[in-house]
Every structure is written in structure tokens, then in C-alpha cells.
mmCIF file of C-alpha atoms in Angstrom:
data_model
loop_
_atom_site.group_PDB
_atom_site.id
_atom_site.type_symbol
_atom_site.label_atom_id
_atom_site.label_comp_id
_atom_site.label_asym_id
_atom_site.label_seq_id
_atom_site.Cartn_x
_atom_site.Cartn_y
_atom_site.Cartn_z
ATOM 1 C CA UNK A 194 -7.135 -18.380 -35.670
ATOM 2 C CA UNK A 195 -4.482 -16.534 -34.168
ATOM 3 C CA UNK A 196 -3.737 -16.071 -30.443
ATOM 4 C CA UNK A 197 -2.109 -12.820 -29.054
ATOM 5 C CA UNK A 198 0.436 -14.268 -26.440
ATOM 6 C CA UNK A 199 1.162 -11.985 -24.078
ATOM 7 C CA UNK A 200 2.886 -11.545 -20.093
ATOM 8 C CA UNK A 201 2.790 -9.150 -17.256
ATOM 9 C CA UNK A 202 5.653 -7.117 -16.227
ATOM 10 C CA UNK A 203 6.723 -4.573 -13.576
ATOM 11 C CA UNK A 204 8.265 -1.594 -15.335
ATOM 12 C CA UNK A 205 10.166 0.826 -13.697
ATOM 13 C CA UNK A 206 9.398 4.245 -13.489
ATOM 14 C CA UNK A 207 12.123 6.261 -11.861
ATOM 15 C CA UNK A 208 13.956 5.699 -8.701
ATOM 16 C CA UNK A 209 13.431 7.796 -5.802
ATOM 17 C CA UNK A 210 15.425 8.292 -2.344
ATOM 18 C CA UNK A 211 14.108 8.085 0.203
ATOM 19 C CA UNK A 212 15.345 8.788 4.144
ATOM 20 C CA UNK A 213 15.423 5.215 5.557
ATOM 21 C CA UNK A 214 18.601 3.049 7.229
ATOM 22 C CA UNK A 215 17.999 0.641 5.432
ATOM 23 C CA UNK A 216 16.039 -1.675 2.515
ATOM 24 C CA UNK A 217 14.241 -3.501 5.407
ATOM 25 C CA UNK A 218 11.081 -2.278 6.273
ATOM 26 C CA UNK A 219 10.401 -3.073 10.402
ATOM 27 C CA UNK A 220 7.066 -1.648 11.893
ATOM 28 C CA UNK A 221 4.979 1.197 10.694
ATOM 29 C CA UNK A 222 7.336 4.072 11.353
ATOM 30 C CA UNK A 223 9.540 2.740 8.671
ATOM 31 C CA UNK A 224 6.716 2.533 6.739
ATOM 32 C CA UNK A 225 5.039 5.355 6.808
ATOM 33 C CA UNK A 226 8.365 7.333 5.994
ATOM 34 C CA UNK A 227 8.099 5.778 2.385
ATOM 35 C CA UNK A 228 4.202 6.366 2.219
ATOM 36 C CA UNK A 229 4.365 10.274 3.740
ATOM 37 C CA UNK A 230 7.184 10.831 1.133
ATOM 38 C CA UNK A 231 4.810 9.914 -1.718
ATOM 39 C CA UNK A 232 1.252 10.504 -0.623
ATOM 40 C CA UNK A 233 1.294 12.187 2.726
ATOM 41 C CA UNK A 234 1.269 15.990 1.021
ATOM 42 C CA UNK A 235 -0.893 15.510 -1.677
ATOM 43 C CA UNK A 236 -4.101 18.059 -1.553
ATOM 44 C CA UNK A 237 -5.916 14.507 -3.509
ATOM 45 C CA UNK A 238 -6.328 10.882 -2.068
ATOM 46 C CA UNK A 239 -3.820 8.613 -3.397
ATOM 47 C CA UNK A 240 -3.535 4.954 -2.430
ATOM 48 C CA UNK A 241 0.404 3.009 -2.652
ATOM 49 C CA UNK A 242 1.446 0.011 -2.444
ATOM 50 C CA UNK A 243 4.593 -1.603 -0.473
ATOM 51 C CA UNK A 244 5.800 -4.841 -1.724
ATOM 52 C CA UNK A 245 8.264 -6.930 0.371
ATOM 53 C CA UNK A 246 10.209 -10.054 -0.278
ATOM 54 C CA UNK A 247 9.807 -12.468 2.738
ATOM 55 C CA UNK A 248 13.069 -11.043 4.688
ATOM 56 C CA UNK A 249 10.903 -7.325 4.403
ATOM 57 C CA UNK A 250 12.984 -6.043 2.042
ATOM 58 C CA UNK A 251 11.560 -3.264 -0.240
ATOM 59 C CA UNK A 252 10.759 -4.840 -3.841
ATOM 60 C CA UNK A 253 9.171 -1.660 -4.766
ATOM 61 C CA UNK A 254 6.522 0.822 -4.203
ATOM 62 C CA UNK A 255 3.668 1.396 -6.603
ATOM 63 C CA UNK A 256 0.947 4.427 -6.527
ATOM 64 C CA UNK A 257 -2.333 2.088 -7.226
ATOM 65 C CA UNK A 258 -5.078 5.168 -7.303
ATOM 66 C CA UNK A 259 -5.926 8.317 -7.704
ATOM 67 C CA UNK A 260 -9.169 9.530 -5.681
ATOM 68 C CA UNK A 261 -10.033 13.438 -4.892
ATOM 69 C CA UNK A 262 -10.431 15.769 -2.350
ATOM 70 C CA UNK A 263 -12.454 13.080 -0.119
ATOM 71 C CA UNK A 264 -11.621 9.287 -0.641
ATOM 72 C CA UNK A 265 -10.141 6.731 -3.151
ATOM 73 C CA UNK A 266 -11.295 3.958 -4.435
ATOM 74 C CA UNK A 267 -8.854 1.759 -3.698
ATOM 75 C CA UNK A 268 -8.560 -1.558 -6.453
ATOM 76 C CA UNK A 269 -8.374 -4.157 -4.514
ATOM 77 C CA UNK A 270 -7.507 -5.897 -7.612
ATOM 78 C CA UNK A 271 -4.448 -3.956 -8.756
ATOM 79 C CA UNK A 272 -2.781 -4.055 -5.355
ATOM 80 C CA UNK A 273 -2.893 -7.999 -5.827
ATOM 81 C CA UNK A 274 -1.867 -7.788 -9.521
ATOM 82 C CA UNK A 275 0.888 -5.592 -8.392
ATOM 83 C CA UNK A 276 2.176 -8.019 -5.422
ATOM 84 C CA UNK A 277 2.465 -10.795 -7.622
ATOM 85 C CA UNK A 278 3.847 -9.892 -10.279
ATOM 86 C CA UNK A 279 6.485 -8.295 -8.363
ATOM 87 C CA UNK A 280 6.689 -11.748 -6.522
ATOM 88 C CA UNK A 281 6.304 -10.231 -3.374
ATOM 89 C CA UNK A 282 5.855 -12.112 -0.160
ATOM 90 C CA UNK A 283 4.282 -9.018 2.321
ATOM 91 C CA UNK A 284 2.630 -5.988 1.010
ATOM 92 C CA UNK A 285 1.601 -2.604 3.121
ATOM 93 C CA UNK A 286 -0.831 -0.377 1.945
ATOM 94 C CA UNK A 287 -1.760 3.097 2.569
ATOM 95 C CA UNK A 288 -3.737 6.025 1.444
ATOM 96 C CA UNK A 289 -3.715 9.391 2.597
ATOM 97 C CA UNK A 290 -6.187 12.172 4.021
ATOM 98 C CA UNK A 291 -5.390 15.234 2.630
ATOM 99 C CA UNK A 292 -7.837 16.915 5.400
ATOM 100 C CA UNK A 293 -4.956 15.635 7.517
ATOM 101 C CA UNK A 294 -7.642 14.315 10.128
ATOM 102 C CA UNK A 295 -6.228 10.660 11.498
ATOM 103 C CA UNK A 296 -9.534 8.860 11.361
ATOM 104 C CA UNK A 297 -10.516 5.402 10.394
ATOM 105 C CA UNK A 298 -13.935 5.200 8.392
ATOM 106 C CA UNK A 299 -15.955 1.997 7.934
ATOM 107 C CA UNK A 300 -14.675 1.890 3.895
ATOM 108 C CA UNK A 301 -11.112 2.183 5.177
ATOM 109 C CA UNK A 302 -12.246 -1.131 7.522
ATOM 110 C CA UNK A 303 -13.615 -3.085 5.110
ATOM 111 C CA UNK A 304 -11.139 -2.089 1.884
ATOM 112 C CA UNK A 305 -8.481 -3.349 4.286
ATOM 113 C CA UNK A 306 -9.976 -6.751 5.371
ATOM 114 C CA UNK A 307 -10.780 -7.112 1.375
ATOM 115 C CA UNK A 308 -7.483 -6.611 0.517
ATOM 116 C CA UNK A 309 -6.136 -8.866 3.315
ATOM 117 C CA UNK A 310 -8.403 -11.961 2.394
ATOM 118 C CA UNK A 311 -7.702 -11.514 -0.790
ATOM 119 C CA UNK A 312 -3.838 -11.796 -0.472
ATOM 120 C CA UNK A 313 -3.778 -14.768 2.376
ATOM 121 C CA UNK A 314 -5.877 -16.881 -0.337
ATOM 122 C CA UNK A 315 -2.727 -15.818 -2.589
ATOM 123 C CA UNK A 316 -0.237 -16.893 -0.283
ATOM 124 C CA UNK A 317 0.729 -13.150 0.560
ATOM 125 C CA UNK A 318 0.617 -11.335 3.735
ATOM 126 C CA UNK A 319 -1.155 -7.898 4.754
ATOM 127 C CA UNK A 320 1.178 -6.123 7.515
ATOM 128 C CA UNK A 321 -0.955 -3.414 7.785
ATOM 129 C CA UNK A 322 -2.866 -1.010 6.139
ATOM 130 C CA UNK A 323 -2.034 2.630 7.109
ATOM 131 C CA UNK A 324 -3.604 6.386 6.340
ATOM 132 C CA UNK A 325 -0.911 9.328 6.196
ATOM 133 C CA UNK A 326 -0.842 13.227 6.287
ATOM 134 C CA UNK A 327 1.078 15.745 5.518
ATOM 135 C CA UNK A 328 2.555 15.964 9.218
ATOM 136 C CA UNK A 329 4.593 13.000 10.911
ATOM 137 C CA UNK A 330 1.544 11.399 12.223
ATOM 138 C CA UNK A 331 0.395 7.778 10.901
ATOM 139 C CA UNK A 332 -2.705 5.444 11.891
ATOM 140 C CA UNK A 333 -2.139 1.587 11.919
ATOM 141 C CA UNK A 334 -5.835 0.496 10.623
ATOM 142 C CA UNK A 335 -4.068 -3.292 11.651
ATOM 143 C CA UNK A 336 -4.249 -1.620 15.434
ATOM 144 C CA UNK A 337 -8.138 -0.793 15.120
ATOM 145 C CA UNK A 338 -9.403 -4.005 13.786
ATOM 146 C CA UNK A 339 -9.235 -6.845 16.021
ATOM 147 C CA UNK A 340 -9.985 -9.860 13.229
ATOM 148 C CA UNK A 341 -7.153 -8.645 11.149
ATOM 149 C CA UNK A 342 -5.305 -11.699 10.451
#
């Protein structure tokens, strides 16, 4: 019998500037920069991923779903997948509302404490999970839940 060997790997897609000081990411404004650039103006839900080494320096950032006009379903799954094969130490997540209403529902709530348990088990830390629009404005879900950590 024969045995298909196989491995996981992070392929690059393209590289894309973006209008930070740095490849440190400190707090959410930093953040969110990164996210709003990708997702924020998008008429469609998209969810990305943020993966940092342990120093917060950008590994790379990863679009993990595609949802429509009203929510994503956000795989929970994939953003771990993602993390470690890129060997990343801290991940921050985001999705965006494309009604451009700031507002934290119960699915954002739970996604996010999902994704966090899942990733402390792993040995990787959650900074925050965060929702974008299309203006400057960005909510910290890690400011609305009190048992984040």
C-alpha cells in the first residue's frame, strides 16, 4: 500500500503596502489600518487574519472567508491552521460590516471566545478580535467582553 506524504505550507500571494511606521503591530489603531485596507470597503463580509511573531511583528495577513451582504462564517479552524503554520505567536482577527454600523452581535461574541480558546490550548494568543468599515472607525470586541483572556 502506498502512502501519499504530504506538508502544509504558507504560499504567498502578492505583497501589498500598506500605510504603517512600522512591521510592529501596537494596539488596535495599528491594526485596524491593515484590516480597513483589506476588508473595511468591501460591499460583502470578509473575515482576515493577522499573524504576529512574539515581538508583534507582522508574519502576514491572510483573508480566511468570504460571507455576504450580512455576516461570515468565520472558520474557526482555518484561522488556527493559518497561525501555525505560519508559526505565529499572536494573531488578530477581524471582519467587517459592510452596513458600516459598529455593533457587536452575540455570533461576533462567541466566534471570538471560540477562536481565543482554541488558540491558548495551542500555545497562541488572541489580542483582539475587531469589526471594520469603510470609514476610520474600529470596535475592539476584546473591550466588550469581560472573560476575554
Amino acid at each position: 500500500m502506498k502512502i501519499d506524504i504530504v506538508q502544509l505550507e504558507i504560499v504567498k500571494k502578492y505583497s501589498a503596502d500598506f500605510d504603517i511606521e512600522n512591521a510592529h503591530v501596537y494596539g488596535v489603531a495599528s491594526a485596524g489600518r491593515i484590516f480597513q485596507k483589506e476588508i473595511g470597503s468591501c460591499n460583502i463580509e470578509y473575515a482576515g487574519l493577522l499573524c504576529l511573531d512574539f515581538t508583534n511583528k507582522i508574519i502576514n495577513y491572510s483573508n480566511v472567508a468570504i460571507g455576504n451582504i450580512e455576516n461570515v462564517n468565520i472558520p474557526v479552524a482555518q484561522i488556527i491552521k493559518t497561525a501555525l503554520v505560519s508559526n505565529a505567536s499572536k494573531i488578530i482577527v477581524a471582519h467587517n460590516h459592510p452596513s458600516g454600523v459598529l455593533e457587536i452581535t452575540a455570533n461576533d461574541i462567541s466566534t471570538t471566545k471560540s477562536i481565543g480558546n482554541l488558540a491558548r490550548m495551542l500555545g497562541i494568543q488572541l489580542i483582539d478580535s475587531l469589526i471594520v468599515t469603510n470609514s476610520d472607525d474600529i470596535l475592539s470586541i476584546r473591550e466588550h467582553i469581560n472573560d476575554f483572556d
